JSON list of C-alpha atoms and ligand atoms in Angstrom, two decimals:
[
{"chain": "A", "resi": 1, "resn": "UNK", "atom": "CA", "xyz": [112.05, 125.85, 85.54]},
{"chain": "A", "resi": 2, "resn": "UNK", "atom": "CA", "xyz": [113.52, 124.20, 88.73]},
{"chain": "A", "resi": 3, "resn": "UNK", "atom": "CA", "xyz": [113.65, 120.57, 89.65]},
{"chain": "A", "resi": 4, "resn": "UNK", "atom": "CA", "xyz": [114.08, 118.37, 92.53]},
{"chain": "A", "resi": 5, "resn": "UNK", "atom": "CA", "xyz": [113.85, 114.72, 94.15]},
{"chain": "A", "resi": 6, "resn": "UNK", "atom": "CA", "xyz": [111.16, 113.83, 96.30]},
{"chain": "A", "resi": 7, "resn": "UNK", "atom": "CA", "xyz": [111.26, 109.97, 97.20]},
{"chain": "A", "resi": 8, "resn": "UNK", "atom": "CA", "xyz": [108.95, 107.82, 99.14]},
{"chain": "A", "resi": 9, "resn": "UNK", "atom": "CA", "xyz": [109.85, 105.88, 101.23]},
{"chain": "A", "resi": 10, "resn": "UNK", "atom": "CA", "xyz": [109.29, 102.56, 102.13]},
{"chain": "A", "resi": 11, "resn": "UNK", "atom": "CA", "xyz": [107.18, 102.79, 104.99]},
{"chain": "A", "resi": 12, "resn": "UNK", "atom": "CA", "xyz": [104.50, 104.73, 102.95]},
{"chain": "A", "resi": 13, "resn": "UNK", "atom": "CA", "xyz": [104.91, 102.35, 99.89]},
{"chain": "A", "resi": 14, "resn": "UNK", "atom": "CA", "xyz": [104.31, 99.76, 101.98]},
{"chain": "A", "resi": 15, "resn": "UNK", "atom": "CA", "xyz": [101.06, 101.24, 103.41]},
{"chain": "A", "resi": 16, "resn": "UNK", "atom": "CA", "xyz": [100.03, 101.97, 99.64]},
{"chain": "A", "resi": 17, "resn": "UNK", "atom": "CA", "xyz": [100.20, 105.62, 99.86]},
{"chain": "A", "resi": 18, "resn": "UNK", "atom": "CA", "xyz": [102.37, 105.98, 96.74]},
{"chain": "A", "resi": 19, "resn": "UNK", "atom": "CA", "xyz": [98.95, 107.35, 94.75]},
{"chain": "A", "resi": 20, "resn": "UNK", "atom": "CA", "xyz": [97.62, 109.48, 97.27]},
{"chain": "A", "resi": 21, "resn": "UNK", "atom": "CA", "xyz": [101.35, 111.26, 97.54]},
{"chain": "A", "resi": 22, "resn": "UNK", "atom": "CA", "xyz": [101.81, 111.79, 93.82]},
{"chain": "A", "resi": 23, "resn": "UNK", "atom": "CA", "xyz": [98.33, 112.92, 93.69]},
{"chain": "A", "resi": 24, "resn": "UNK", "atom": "CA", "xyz": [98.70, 115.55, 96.12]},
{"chain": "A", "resi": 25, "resn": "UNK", "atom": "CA", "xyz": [102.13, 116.69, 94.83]},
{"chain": "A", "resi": 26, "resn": "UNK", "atom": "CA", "xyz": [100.26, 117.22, 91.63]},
{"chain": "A", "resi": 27, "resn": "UNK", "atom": "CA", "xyz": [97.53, 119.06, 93.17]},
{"chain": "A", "resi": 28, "resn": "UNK", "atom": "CA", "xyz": [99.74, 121.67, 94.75]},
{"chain": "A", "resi": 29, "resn": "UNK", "atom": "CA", "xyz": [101.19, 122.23, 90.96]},
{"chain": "A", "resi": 30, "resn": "UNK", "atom": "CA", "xyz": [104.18, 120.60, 90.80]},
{"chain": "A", "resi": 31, "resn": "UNK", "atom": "CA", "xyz": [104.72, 118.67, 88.07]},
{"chain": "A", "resi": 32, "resn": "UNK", "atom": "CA", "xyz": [106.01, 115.33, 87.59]},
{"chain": "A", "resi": 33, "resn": "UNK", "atom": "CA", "xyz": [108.61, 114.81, 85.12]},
{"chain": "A", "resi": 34, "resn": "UNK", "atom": "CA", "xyz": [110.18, 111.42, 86.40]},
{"chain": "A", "resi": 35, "resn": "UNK", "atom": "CA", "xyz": [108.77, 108.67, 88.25]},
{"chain": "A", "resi": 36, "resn": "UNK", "atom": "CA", "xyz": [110.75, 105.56, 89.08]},
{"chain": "A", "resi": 37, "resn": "UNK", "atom": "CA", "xyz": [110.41, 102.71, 91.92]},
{"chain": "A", "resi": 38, "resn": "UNK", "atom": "CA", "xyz": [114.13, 101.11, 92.94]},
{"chain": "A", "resi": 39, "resn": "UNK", "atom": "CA", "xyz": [115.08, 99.28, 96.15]},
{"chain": "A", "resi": 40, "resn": "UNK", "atom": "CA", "xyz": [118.54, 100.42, 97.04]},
{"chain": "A", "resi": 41, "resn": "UNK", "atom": "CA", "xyz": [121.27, 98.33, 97.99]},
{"chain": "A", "resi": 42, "resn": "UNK", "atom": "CA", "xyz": [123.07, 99.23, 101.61]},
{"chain": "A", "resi": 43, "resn": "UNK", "atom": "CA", "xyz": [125.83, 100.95, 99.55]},
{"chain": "A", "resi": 44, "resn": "UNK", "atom": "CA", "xyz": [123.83, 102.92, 97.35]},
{"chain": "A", "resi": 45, "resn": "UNK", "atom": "CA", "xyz": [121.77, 103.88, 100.40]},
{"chain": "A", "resi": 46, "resn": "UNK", "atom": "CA", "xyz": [125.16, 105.01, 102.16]},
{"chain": "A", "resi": 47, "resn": "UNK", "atom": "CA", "xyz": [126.00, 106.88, 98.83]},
{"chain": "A", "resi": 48, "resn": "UNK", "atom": "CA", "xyz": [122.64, 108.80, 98.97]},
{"chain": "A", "resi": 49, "resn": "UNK", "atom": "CA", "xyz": [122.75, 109.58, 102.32]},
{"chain": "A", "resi": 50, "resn": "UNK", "atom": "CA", "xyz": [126.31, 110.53, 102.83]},
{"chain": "A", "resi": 51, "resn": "UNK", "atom": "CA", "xyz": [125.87, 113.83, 104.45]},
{"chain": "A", "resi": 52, "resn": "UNK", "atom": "CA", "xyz": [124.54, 112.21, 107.58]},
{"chain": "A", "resi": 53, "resn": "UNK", "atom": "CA", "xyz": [127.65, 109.66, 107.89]},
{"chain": "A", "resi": 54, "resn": "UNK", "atom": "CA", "xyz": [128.80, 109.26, 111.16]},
{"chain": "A", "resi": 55, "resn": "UNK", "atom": "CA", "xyz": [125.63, 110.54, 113.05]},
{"chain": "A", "resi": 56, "resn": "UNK", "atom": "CA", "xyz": [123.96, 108.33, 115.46]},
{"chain": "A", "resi": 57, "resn": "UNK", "atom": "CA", "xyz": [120.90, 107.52, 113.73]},
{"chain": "A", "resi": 58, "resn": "UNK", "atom": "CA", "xyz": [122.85, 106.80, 110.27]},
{"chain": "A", "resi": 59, "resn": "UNK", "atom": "CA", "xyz": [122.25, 102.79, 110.56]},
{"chain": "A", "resi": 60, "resn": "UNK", "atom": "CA", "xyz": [118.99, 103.04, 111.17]},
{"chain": "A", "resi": 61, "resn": "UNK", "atom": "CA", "xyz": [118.11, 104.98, 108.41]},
{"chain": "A", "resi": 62, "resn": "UNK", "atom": "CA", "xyz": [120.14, 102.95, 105.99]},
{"chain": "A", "resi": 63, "resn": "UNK", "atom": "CA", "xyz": [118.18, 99.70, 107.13]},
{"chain": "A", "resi": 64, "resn": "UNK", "atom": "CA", "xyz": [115.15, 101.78, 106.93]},
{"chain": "A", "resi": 65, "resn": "UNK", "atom": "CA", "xyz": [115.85, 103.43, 103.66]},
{"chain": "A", "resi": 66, "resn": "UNK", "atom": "CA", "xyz": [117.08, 99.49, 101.90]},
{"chain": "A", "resi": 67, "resn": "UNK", "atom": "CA", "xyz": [114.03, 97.98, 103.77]},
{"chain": "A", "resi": 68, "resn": "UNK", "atom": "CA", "xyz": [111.55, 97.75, 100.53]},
{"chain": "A", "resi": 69, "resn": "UNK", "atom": "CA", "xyz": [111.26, 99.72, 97.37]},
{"chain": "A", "resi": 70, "resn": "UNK", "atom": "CA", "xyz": [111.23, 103.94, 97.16]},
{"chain": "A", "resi": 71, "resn": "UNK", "atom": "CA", "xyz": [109.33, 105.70, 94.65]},
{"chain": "A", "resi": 72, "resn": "UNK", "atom": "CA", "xyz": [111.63, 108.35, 93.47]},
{"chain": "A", "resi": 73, "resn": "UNK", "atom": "CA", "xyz": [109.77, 111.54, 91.37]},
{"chain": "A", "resi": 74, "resn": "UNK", "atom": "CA", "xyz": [111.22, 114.16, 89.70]},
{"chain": "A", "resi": 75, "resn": "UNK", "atom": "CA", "xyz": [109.26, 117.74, 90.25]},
{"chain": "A", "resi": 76, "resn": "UNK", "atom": "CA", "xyz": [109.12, 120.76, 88.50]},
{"chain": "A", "resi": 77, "resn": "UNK", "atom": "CA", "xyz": [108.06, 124.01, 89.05]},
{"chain": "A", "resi": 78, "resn": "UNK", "atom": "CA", "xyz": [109.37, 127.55, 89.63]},
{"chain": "A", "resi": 79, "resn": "UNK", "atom": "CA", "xyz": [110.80, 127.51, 93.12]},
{"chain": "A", "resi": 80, "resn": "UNK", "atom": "CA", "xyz": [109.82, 124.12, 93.43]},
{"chain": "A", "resi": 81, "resn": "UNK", "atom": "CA", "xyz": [112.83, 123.48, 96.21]},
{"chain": "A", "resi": 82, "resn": "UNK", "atom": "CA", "xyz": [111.78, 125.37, 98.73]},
{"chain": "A", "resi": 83, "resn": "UNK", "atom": "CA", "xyz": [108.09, 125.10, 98.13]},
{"chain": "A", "resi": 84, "resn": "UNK", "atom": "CA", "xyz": [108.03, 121.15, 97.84]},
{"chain": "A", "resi": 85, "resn": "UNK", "atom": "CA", "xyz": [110.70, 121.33, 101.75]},
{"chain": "A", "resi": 86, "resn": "UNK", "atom": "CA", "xyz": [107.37, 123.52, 102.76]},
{"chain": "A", "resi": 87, "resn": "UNK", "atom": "CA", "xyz": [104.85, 121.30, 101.11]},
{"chain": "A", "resi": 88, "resn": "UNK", "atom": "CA", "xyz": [106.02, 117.84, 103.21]},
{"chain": "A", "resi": 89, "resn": "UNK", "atom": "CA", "xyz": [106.68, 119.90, 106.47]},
{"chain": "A", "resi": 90, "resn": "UNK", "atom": "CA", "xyz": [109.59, 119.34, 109.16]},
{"chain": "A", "resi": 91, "resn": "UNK", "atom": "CA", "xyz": [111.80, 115.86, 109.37]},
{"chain": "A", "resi": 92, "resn": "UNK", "atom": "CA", "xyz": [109.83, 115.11, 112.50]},
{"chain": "A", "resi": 93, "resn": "UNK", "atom": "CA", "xyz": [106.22, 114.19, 111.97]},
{"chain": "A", "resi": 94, "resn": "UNK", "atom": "CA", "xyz": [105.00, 115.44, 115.50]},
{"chain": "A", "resi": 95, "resn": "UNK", "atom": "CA", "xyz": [106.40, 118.75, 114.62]},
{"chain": "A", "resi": 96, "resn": "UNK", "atom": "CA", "xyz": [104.60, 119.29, 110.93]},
{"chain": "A", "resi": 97, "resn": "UNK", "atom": "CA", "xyz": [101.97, 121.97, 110.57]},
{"chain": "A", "resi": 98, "resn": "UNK", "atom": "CA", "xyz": [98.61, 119.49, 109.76]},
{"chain": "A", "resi": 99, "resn": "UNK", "atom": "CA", "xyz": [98.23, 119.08, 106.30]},
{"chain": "A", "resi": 100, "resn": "UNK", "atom": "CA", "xyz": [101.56, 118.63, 105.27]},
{"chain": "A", "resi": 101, "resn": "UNK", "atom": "CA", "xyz": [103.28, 115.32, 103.81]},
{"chain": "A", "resi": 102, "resn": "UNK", "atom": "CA", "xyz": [104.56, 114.27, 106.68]},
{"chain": "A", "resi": 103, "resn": "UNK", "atom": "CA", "xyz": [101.79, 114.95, 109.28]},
{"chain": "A", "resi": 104, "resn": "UNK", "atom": "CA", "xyz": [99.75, 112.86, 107.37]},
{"chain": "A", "resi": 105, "resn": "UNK", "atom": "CA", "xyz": [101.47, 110.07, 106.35]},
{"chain": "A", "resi": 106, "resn": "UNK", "atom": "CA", "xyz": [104.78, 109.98, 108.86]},
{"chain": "A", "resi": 107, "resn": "UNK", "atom": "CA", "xyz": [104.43, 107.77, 111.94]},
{"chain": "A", "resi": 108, "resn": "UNK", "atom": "CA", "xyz": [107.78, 108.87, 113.09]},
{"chain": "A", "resi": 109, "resn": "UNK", "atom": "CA", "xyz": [111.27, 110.74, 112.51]},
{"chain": "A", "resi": 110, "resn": "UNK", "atom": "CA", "xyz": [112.61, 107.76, 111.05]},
{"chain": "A", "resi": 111, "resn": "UNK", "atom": "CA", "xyz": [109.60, 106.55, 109.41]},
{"chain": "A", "resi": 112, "resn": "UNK", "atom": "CA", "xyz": [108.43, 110.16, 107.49]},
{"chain": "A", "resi": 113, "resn": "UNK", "atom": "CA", "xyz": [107.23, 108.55, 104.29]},
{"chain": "A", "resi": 114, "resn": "UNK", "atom": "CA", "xyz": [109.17, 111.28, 101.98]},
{"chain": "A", "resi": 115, "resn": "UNK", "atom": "CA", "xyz": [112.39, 112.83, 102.07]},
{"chain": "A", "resi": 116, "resn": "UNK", "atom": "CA", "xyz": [112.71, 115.85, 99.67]},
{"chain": "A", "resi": 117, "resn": "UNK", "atom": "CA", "xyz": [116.77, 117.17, 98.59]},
{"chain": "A", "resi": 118, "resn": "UNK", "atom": "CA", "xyz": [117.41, 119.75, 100.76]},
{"chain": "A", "resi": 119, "resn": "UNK", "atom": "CA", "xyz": [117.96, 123.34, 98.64]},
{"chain": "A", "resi": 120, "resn": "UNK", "atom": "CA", "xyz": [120.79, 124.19, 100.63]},
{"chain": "A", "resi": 121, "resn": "UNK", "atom": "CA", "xyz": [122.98, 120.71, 99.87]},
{"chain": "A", "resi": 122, "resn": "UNK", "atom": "CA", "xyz": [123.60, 119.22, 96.52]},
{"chain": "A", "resi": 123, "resn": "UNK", "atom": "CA", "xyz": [120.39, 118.82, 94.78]},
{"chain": "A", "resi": 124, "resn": "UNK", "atom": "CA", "xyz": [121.39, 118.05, 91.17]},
{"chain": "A", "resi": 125, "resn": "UNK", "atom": "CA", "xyz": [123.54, 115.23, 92.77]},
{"chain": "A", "resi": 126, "resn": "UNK", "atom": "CA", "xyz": [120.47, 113.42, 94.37]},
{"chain": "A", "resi": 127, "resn": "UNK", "atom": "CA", "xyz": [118.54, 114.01, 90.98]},
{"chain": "A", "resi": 128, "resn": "UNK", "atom": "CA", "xyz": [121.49, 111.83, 89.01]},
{"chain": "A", "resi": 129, "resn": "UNK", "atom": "CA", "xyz": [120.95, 109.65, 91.47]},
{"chain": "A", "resi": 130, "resn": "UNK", "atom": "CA", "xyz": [117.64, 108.45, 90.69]},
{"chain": "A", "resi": 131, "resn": "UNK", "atom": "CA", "xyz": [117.77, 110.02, 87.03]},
{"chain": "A", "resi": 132, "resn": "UNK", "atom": "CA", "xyz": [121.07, 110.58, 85.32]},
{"chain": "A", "resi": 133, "resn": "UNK", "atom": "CA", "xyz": [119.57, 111.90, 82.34]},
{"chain": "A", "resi": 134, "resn": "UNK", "atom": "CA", "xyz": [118.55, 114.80, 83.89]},
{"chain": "A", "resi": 135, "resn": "UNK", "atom": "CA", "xyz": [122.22, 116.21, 84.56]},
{"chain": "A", "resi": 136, "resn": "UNK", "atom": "CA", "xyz": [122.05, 119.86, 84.19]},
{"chain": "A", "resi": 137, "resn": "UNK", "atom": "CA", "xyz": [124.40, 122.51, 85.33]},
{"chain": "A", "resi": 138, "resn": "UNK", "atom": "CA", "xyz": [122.76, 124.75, 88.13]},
{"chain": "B", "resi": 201, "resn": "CMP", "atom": "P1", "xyz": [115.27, 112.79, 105.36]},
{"chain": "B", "resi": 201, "resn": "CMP", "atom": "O1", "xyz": [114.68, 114.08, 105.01]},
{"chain": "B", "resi": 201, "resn": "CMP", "atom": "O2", "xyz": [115.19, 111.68, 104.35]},
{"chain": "B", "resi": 201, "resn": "CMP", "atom": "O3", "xyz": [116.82, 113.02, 105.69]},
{"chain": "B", "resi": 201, "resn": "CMP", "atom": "C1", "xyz": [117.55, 112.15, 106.53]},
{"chain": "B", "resi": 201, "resn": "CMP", "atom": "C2", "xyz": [116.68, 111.19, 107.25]},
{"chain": "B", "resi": 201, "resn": "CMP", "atom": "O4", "xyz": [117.23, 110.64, 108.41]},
{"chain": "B", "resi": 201, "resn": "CMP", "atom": "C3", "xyz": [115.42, 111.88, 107.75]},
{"chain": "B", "resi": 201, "resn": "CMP", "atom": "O5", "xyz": [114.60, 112.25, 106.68]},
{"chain": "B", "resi": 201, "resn": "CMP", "atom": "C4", "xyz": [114.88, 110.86, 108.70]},
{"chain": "B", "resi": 201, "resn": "CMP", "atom": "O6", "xyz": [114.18, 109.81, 108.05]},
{"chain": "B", "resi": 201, "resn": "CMP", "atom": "C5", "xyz": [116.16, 110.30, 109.28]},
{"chain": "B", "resi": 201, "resn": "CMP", "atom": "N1", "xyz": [116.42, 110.89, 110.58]},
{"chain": "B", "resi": 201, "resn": "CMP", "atom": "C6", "xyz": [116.72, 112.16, 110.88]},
{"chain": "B", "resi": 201, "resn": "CMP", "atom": "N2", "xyz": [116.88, 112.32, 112.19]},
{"chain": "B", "resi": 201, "resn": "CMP", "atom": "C7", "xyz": [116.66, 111.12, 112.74]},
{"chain": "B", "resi": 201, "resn": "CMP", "atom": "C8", "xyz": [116.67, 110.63, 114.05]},
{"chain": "B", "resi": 201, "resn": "CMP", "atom": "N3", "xyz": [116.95, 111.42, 115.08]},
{"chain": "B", "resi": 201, "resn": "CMP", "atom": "N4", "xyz": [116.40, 109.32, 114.24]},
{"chain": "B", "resi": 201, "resn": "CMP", "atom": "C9", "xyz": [116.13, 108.51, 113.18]},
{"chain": "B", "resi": 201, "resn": "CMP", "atom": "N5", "xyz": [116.12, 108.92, 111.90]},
{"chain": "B", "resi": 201, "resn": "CMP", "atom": "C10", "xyz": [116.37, 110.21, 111.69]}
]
């Protein structure tokens, strides 16, 4: 069965969506098989998000992302990569198909209440991240 990260993030924890997120994620069948709320430090943010290093809206998202706590979940299911990218819609809120994550609970393209790893980049690396104990070979 495949796994990946989904967090939330903090502008949706702070607007108490964390339940109505999970719950959803649940609904569409993918289950939850690590939960865990952190608050990152600036470096561990810059560790997570090292792919976008160097592009102009990198500070911002690091004081976004360290800004308050993330709820990071583990989620299985088969194909659960490219159905949970689906499942939250496009980075940009203003561009996701109603219904998804993000047009319901973004407010903007920094502020898109979930970021989900990205199938094509290092997916097993972000899960260690949040939950080394889940270290698997891919
Ligand atoms: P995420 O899927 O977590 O991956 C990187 C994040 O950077 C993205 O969601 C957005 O929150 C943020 N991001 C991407 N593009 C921009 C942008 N143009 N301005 C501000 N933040 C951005």
């Amino acid at each position: 069965m495949e796994q990946t990260l989904l967090l939330i993030k903090p502008d949706a924890v702070r607007r108490h969506r964390i339940g109505e997120i999970l719950a959803r994620l649940e609904q569409a069948g993918f289950a939850i098989t690590g939960l865990v709320m952190r608050r990152l430090n600036r470096s561990q943010a810059e560790q997570f998000y090292a792919i976008h290093k160097g592009k102009e809206f990198f500070p911002s998202l690091v004081e976004f992302i360290t800004s308050g706590p993330v709820v990071a979940s583990r989620l299985e299911a088969e194909d659960v990569r490219s159905r949970v990218r689906q499942f939250i819609g496009p980075t940009d809120p203003a561009q996701a198909r109603p219904g998804t994550i993000r047009a319901v609970f973004g407010t903007s393209i920094r502020m898109n209440a979930v970021h989900a790893s990205n199938p094509e980049e290092d997916v097993e690396k972000e899960l260690s991240f949040f939950f080394p104990e889940s270290q698997q070979e891919s």
